[in-house]
PDB file of C-alpha atoms in Angstrom:
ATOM      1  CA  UNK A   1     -18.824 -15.713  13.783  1.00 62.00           C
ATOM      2  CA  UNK A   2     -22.304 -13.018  14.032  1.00 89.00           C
ATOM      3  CA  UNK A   3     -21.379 -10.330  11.697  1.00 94.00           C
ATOM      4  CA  UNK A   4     -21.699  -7.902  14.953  1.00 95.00           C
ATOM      5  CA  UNK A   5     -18.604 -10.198  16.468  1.00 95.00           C
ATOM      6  CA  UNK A   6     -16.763  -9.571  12.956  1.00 96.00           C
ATOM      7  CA  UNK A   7     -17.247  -6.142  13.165  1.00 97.00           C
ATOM      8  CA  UNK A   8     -15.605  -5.826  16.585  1.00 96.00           C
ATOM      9  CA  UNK A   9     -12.707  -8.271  15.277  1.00 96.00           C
ATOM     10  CA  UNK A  10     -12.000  -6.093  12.611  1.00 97.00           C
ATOM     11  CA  UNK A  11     -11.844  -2.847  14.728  1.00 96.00           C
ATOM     12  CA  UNK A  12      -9.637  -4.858  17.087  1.00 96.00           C
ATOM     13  CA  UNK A  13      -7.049  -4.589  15.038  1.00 96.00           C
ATOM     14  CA  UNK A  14      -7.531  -0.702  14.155  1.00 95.00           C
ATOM     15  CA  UNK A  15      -9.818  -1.113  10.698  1.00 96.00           C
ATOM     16  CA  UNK A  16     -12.912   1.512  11.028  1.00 96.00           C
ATOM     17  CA  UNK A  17     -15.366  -0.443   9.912  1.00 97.00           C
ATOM     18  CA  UNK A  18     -19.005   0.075   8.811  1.00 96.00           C
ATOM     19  CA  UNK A  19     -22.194  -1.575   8.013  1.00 97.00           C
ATOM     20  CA  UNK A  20     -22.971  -2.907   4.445  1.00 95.00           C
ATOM     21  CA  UNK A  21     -26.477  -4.418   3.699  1.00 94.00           C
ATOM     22  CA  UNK A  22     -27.320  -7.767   4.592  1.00 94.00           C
ATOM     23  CA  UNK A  23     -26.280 -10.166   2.519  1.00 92.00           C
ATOM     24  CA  UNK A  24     -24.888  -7.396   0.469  1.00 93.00           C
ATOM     25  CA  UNK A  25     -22.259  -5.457  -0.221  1.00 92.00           C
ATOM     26  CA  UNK A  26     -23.347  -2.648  -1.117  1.00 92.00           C
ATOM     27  CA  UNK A  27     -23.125   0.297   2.362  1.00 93.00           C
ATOM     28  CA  UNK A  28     -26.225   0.955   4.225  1.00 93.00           C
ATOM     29  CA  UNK A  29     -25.341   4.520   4.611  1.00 90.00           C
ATOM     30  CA  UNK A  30     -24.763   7.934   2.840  1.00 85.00           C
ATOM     31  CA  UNK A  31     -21.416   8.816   2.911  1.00 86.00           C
ATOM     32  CA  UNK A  32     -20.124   6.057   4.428  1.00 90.00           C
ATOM     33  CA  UNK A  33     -16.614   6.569   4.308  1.00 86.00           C
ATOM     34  CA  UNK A  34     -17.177   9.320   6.777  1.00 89.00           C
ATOM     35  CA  UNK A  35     -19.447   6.958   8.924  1.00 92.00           C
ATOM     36  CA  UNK A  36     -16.885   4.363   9.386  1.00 94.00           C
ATOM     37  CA  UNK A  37     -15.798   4.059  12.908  1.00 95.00           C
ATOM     38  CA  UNK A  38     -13.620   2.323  15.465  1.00 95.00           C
ATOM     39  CA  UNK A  39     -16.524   3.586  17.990  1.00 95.00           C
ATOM     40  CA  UNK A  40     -17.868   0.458  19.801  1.00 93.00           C
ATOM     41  CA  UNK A  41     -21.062   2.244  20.876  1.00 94.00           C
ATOM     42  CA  UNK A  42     -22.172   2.864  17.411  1.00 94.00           C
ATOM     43  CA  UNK A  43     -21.339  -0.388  16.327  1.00 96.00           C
ATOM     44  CA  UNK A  44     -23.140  -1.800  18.469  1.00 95.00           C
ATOM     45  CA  UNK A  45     -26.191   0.240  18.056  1.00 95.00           C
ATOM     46  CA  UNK A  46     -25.525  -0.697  14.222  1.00 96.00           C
ATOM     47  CA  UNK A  47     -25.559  -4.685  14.466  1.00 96.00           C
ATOM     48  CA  UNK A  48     -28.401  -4.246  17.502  1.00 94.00           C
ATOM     49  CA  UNK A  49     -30.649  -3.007  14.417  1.00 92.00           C
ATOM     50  CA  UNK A  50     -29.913  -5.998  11.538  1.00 94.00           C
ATOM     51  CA  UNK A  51     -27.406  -8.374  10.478  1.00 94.00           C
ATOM     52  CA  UNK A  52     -25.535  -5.994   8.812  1.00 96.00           C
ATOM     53  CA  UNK A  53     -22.602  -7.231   6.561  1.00 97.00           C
ATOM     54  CA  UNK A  54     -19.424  -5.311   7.669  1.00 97.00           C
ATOM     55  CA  UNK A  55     -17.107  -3.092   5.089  1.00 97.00           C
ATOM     56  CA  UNK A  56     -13.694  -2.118   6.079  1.00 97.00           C
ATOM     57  CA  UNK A  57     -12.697   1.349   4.870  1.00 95.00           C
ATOM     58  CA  UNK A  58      -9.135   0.588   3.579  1.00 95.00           C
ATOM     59  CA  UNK A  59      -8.145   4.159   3.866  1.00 93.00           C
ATOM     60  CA  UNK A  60      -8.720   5.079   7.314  1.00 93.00           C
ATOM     61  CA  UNK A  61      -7.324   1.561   7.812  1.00 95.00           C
ATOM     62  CA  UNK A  62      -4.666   1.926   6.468  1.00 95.00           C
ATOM     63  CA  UNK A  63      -4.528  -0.858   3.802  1.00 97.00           C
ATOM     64  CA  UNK A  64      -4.027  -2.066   0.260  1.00 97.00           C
ATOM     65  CA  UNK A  65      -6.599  -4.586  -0.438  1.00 97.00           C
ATOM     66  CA  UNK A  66      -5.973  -6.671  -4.052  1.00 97.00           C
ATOM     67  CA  UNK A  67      -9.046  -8.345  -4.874  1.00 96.00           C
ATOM     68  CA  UNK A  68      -8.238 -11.739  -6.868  1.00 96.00           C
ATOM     69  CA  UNK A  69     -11.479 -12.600  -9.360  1.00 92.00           C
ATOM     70  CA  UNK A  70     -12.005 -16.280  -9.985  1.00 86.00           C
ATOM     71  CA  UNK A  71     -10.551 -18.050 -12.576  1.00 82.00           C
ATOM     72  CA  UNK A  72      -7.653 -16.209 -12.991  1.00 90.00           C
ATOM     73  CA  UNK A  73      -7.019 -13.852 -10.577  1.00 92.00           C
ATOM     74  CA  UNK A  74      -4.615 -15.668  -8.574  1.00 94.00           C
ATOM     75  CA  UNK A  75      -2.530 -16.844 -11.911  1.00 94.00           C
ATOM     76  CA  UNK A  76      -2.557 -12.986 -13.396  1.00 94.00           C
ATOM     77  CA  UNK A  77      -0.986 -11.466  -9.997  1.00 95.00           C
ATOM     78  CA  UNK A  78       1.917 -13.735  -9.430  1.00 95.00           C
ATOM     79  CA  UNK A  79       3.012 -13.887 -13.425  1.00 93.00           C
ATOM     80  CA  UNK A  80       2.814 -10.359 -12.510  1.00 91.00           C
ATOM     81  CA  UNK A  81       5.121  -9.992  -9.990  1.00 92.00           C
ATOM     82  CA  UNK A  82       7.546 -13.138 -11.265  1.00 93.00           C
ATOM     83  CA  UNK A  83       7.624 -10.279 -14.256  1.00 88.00           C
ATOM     84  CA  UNK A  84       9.164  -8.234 -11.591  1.00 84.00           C
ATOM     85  CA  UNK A  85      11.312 -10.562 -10.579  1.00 86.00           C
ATOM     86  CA  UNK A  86       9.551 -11.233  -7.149  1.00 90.00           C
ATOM     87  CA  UNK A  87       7.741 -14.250  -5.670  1.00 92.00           C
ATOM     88  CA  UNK A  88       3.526 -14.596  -5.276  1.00 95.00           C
ATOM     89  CA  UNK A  89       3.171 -12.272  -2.496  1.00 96.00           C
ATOM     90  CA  UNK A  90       1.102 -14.759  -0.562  1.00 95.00           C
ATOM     91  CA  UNK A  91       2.577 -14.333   2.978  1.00 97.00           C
ATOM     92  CA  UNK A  92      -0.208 -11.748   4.145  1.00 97.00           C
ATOM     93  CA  UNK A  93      -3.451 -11.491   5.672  1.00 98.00           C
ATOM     94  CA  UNK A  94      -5.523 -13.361   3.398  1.00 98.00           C
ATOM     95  CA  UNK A  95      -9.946 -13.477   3.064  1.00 98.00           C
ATOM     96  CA  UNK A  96     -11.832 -16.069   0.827  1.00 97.00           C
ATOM     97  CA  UNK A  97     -14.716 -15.139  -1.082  1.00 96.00           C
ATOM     98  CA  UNK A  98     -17.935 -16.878  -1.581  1.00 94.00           C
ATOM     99  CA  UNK A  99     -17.329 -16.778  -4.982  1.00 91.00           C
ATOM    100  CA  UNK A 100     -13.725 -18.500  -4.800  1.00 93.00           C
ATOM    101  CA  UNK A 101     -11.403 -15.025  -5.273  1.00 95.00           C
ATOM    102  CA  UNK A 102      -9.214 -13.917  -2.258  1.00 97.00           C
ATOM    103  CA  UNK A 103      -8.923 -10.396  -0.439  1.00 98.00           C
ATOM    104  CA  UNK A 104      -5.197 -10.040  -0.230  1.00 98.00           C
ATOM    105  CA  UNK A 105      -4.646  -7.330   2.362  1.00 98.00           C
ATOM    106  CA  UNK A 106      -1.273  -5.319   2.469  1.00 97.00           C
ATOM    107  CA  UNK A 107      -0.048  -2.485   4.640  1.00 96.00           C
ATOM    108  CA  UNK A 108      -0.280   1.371   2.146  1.00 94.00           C
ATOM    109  CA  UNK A 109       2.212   3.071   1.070  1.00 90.00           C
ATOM    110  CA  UNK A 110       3.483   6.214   2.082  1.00 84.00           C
ATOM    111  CA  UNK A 111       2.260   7.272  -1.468  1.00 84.00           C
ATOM    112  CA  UNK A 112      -1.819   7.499  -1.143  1.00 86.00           C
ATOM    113  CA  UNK A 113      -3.243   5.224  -3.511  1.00 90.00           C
ATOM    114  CA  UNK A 114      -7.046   5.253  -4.567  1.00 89.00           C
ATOM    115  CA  UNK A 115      -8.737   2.147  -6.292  1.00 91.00           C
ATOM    116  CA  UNK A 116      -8.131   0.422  -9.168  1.00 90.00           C
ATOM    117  CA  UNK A 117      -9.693  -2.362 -11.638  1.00 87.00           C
ATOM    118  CA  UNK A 118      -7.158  -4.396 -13.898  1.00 87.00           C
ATOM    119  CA  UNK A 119      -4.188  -1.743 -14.086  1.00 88.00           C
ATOM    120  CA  UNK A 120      -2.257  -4.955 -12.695  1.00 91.00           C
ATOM    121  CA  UNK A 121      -3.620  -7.221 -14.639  1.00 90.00           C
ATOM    122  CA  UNK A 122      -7.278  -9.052 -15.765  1.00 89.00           C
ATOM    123  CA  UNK A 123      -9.194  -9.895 -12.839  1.00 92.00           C
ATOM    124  CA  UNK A 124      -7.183  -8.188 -10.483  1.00 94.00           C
ATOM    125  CA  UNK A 125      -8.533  -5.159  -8.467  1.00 93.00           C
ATOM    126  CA  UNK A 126      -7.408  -3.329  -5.693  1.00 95.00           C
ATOM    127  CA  UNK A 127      -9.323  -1.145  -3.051  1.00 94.00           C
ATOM    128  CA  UNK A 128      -7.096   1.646  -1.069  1.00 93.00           C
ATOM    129  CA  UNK A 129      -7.921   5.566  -0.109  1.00 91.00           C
ATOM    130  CA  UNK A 130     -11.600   6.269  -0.931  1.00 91.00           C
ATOM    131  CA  UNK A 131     -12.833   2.495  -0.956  1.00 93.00           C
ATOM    132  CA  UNK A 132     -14.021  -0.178   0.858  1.00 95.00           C
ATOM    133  CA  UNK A 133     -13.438  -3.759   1.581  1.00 97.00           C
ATOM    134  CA  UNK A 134     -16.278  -6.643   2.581  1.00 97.00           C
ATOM    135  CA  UNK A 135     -14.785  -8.145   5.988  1.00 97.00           C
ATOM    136  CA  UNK A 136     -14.614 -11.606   6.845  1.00 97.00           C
ATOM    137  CA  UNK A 137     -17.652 -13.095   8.698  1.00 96.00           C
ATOM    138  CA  UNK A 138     -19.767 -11.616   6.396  1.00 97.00           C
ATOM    139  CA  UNK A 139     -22.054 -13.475   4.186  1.00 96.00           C
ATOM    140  CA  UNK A 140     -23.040 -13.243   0.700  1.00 92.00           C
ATOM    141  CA  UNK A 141     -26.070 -15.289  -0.276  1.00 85.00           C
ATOM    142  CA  UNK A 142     -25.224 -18.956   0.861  1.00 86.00           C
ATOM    143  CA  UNK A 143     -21.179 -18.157   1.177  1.00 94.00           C
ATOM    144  CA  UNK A 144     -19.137 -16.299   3.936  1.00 96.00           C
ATOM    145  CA  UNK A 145     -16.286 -14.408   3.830  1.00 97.00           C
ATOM    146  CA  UNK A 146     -13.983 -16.199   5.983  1.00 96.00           C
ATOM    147  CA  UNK A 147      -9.928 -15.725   6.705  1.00 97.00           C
ATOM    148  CA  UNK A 148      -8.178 -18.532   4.926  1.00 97.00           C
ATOM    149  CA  UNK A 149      -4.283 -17.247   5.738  1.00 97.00           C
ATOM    150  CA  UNK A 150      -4.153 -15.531   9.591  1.00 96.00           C
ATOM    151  CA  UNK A 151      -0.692 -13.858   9.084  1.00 96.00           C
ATOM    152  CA  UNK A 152       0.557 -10.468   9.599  1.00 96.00           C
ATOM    153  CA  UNK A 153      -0.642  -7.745   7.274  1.00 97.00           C
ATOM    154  CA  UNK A 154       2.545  -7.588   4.795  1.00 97.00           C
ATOM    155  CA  UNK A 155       3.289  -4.177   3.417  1.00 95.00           C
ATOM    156  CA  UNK A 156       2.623  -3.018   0.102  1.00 95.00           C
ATOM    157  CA  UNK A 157       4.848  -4.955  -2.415  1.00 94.00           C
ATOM    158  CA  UNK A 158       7.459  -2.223  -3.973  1.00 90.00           C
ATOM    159  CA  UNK A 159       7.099  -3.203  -7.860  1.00 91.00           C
ATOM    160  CA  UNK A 160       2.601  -3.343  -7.164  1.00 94.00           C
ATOM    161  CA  UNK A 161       3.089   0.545  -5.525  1.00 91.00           C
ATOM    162  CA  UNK A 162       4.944   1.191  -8.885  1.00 88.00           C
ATOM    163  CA  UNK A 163       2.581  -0.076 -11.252  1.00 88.00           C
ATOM    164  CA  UNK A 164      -0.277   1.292  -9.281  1.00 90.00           C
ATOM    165  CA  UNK A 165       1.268   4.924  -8.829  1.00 85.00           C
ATOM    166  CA  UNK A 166      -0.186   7.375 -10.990  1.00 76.00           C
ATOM    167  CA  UNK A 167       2.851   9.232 -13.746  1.00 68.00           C
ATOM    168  CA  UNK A 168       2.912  13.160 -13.444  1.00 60.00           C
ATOM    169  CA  UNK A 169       1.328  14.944 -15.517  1.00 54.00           C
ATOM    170  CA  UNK A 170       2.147  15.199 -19.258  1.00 54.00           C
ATOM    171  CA  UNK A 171       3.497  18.567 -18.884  1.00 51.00           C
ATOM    172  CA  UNK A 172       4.058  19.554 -14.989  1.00 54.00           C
ATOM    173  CA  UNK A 173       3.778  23.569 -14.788  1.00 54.00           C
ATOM    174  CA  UNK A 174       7.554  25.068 -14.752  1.00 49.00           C
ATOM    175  CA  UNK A 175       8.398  27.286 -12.190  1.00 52.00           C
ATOM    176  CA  UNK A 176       8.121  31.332 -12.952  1.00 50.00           C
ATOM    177  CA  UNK A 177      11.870  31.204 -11.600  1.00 51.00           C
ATOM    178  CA  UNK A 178      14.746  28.805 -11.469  1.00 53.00           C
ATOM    179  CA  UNK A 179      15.788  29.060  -7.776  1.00 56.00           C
ATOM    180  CA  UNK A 180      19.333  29.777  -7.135  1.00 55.00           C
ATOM    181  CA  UNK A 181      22.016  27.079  -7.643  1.00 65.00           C
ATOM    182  CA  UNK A 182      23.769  28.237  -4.347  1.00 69.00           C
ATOM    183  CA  UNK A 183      20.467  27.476  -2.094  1.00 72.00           C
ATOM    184  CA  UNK A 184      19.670  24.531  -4.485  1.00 71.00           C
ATOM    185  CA  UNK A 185      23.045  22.887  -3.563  1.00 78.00           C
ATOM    186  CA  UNK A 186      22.635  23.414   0.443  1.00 83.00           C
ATOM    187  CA  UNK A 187      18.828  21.565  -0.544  1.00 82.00           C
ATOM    188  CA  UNK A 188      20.074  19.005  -2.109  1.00 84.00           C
ATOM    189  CA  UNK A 189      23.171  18.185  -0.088  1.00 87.00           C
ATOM    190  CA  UNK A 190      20.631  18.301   3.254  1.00 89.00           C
ATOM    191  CA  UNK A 191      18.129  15.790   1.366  1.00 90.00           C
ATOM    192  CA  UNK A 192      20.605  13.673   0.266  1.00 91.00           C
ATOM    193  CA  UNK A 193      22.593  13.542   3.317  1.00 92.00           C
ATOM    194  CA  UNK A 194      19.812  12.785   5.502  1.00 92.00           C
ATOM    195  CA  UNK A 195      18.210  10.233   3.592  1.00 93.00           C
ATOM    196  CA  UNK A 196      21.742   8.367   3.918  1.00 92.00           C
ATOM    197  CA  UNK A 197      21.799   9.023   7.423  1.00 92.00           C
ATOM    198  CA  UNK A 198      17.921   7.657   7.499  1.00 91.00           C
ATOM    199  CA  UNK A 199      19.338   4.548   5.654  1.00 91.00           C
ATOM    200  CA  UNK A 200      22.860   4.009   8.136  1.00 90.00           C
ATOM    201  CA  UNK A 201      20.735   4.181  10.822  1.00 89.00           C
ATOM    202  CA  UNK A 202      17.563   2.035   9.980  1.00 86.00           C
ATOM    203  CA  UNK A 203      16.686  -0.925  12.522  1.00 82.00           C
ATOM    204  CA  UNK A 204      16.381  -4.235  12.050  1.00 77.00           C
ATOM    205  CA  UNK A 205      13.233  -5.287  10.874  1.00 73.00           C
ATOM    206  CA  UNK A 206      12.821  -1.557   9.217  1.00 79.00           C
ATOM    207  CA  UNK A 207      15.742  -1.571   6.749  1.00 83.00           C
ATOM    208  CA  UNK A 208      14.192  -2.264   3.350  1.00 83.00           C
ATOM    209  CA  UNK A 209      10.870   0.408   4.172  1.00 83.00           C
ATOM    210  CA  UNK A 210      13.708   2.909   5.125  1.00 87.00           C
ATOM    211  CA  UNK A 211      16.006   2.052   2.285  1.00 90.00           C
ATOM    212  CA  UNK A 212      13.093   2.006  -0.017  1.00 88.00           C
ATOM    213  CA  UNK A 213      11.489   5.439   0.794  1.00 88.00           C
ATOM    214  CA  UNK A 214      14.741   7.371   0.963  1.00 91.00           C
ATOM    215  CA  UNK A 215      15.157   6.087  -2.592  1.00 91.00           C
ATOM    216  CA  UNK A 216      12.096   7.658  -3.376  1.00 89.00           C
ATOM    217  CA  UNK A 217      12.722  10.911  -1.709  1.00 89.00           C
ATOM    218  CA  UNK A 218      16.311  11.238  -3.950  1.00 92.00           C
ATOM    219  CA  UNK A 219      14.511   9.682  -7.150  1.00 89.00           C
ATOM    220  CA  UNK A 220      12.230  12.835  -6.497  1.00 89.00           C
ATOM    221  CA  UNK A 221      15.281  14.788  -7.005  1.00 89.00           C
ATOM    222  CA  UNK A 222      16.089  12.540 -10.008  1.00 88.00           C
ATOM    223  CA  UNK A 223      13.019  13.033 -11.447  1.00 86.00           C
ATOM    224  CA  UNK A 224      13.136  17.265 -11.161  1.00 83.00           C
ATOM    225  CA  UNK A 225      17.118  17.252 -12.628  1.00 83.00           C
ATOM    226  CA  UNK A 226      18.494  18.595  -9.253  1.00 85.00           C
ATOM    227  CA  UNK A 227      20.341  15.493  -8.979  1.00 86.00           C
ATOM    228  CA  UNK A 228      22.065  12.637 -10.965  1.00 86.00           C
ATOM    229  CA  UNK A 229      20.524   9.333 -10.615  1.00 87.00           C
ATOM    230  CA  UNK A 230      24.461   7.470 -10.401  1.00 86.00           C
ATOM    231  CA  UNK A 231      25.039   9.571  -7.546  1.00 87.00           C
ATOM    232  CA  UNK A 232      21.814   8.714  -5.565  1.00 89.00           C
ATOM    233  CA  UNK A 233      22.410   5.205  -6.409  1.00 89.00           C
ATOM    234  CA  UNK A 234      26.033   5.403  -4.857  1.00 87.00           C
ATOM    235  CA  UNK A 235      25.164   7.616  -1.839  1.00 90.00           C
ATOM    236  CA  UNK A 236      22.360   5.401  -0.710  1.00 92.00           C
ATOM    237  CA  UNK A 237      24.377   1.515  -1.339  1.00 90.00           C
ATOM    238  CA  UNK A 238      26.743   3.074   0.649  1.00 88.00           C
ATOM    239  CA  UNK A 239      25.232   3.663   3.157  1.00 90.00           C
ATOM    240  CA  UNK A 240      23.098   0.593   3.394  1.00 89.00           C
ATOM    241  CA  UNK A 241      26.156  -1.664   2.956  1.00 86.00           C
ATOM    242  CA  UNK A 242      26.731  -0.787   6.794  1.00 84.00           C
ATOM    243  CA  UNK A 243      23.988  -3.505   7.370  1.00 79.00           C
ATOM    244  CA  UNK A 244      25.451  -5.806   5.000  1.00 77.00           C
ATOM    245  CA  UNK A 245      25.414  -9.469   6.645  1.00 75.00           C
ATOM    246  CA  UNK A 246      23.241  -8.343   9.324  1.00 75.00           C
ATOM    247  CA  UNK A 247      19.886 -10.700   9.860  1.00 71.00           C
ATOM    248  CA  UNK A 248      20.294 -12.075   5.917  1.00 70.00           C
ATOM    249  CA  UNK A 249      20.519  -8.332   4.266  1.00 76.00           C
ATOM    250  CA  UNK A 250      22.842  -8.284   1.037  1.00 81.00           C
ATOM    251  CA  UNK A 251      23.692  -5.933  -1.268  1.00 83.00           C
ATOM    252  CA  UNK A 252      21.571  -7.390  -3.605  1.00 83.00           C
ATOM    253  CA  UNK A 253      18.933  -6.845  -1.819  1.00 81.00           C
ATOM    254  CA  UNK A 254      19.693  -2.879  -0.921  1.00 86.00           C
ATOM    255  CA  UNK A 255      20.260  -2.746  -4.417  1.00 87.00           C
ATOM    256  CA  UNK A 256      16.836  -4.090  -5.364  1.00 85.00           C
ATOM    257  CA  UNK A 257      14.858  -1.416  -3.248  1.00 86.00           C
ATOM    258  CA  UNK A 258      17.416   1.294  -4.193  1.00 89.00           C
ATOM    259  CA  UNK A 259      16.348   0.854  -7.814  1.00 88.00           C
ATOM    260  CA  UNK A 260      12.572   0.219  -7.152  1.00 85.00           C
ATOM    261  CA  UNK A 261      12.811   3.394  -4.894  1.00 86.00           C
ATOM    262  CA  UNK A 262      14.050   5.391  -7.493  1.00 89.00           C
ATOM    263  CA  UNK A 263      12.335   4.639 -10.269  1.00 86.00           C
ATOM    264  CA  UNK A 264       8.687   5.484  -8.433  1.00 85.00           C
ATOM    265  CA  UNK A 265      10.367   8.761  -7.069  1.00 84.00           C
ATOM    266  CA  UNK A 266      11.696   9.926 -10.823  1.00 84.00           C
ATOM    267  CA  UNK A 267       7.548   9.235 -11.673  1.00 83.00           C
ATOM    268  CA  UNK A 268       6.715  12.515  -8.904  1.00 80.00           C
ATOM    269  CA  UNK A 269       9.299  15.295  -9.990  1.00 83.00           C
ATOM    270  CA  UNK A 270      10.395  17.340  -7.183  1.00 76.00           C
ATOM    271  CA  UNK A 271       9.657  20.803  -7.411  1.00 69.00           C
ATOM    272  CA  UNK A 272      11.998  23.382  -5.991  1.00 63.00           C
ATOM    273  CA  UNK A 273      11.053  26.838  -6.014  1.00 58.00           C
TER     274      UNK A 273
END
């Protein structure tokens, strides 16, 4: 694969891309996460010039890139989520490095997450908002970057977009004024209501995102002491135990993203004012 035909495979599916140096990885241009494109005019212009490598900017893209270091990369990020009690989250998009590590890439969060270099764990790395990945096809010295697993991009595994969301501040600013309990109780009756709506109404294929993210949205809610974390727990198992059965979903599982959910909403304090 020319590195001109990997940058057109990698806008193909909807990554702006944009050009590295040859045999490099560092970008060729200024402010290149402004530069990357999905434009096949200036790509072409771009690879017409050199044999640019190509970078992926995972923000634009949309993706969660974990970047597993040789030796122990691999080892380091599934004792890390077996400590979350989930498997190796191997079943995504995967690139090989020259030197041996893989490019996991997963679909972001709704939560924007930046980059990161062993909060998960020794030789583990991640790229998201405000960085950039090397693509396959490119080359790196006398190794390429090729695709080694040509799967779906996965989303973002819950317990990683916990461990990689940022806490609140310390000591979040209080409001000048409490806002009345009367309009506080029509706010959080509508919230909560709708997420459980959101939830009884989720399609297949959807149901742990949706389940998930609504327990966010009420952990939020948690988090600020407008609402009690039992009752969120209740409204939201109840209304995912409408799918119960359905295509292999189990309570254990709602309960599972219910409690993930939660926990990374109680970590961004709603504020009401």
């Amino acid at each position: 694969m020319t590195r001109y035909r990997a940058a057109l495979a990698a806008v193909a599916r909807g990554w702006p891309v944009v050009p590295l140096r040859p045999h490099g990885k560092v970008p060729a241009l200024r402010g290149w996460d402004d530069e990357a494109t999905l434009d096949g005019d200036r790509i072409r212009r771009w690879w017409s010039r050199r044999a640019y490598n190509v970078g992926i900017s995972c923000g634009p893209a949309g993706l969660l890139v974990v970047d597993l270091d040789v030796p122990h990369g691999r080892q380091a990020f599934a004792r890390r989520a077996w400590q979350h009690g989930e498997e190796d989250p191997r079943d995504t998009y995967t690139v090989a490095t020259p030197s041996g590590g893989e490019h996991r890439y997963f679909r972001a969060p709704d939560v924007p997450l930046g980059n990161s270099a062993g909060r998960i764990a020794p030789h583990v790395d991640t790229r998201g908002v405000g960085g950039y990945v090397v693509a396959a096809g490119s080359v790196l010295g006398h190794g390429r970057y090729r695709v080694v697993r040509d799967a779906p991009v996965a989303p973002a595994p819950e317990w990683l977009v916990a461990v990689l969301t940022p806490p609140p501040p310390r000591d979040p600013p209080i409001p000048a004024q409490r806002p009345a309990p009367r309009r506080v109780d029509a706010y959080r009756a509508a919230v909560v209501e709708g997420e459980a709506e959101r939830v009884r109404d989720a399609r297949p294929g959807t149901r742990a995102h949706v389940v998930f993210t609504a327990a966010c949205r009420l952990g939020e809610l948690v988090g600020a002491g407008w609402l009690d974390e039992t009752t969120a727990l209740a409204v939201l198992l109840a209304a995912a135990s409408r799918h119960d059965g359905v295509e292999g979903w189990t309570e254990r599982e709602a309960l599972r993203h219910v409690e993930n959910g939660i926990a990374l909403g109680r970590r961004r304090p709603r504020v009401l004012r």
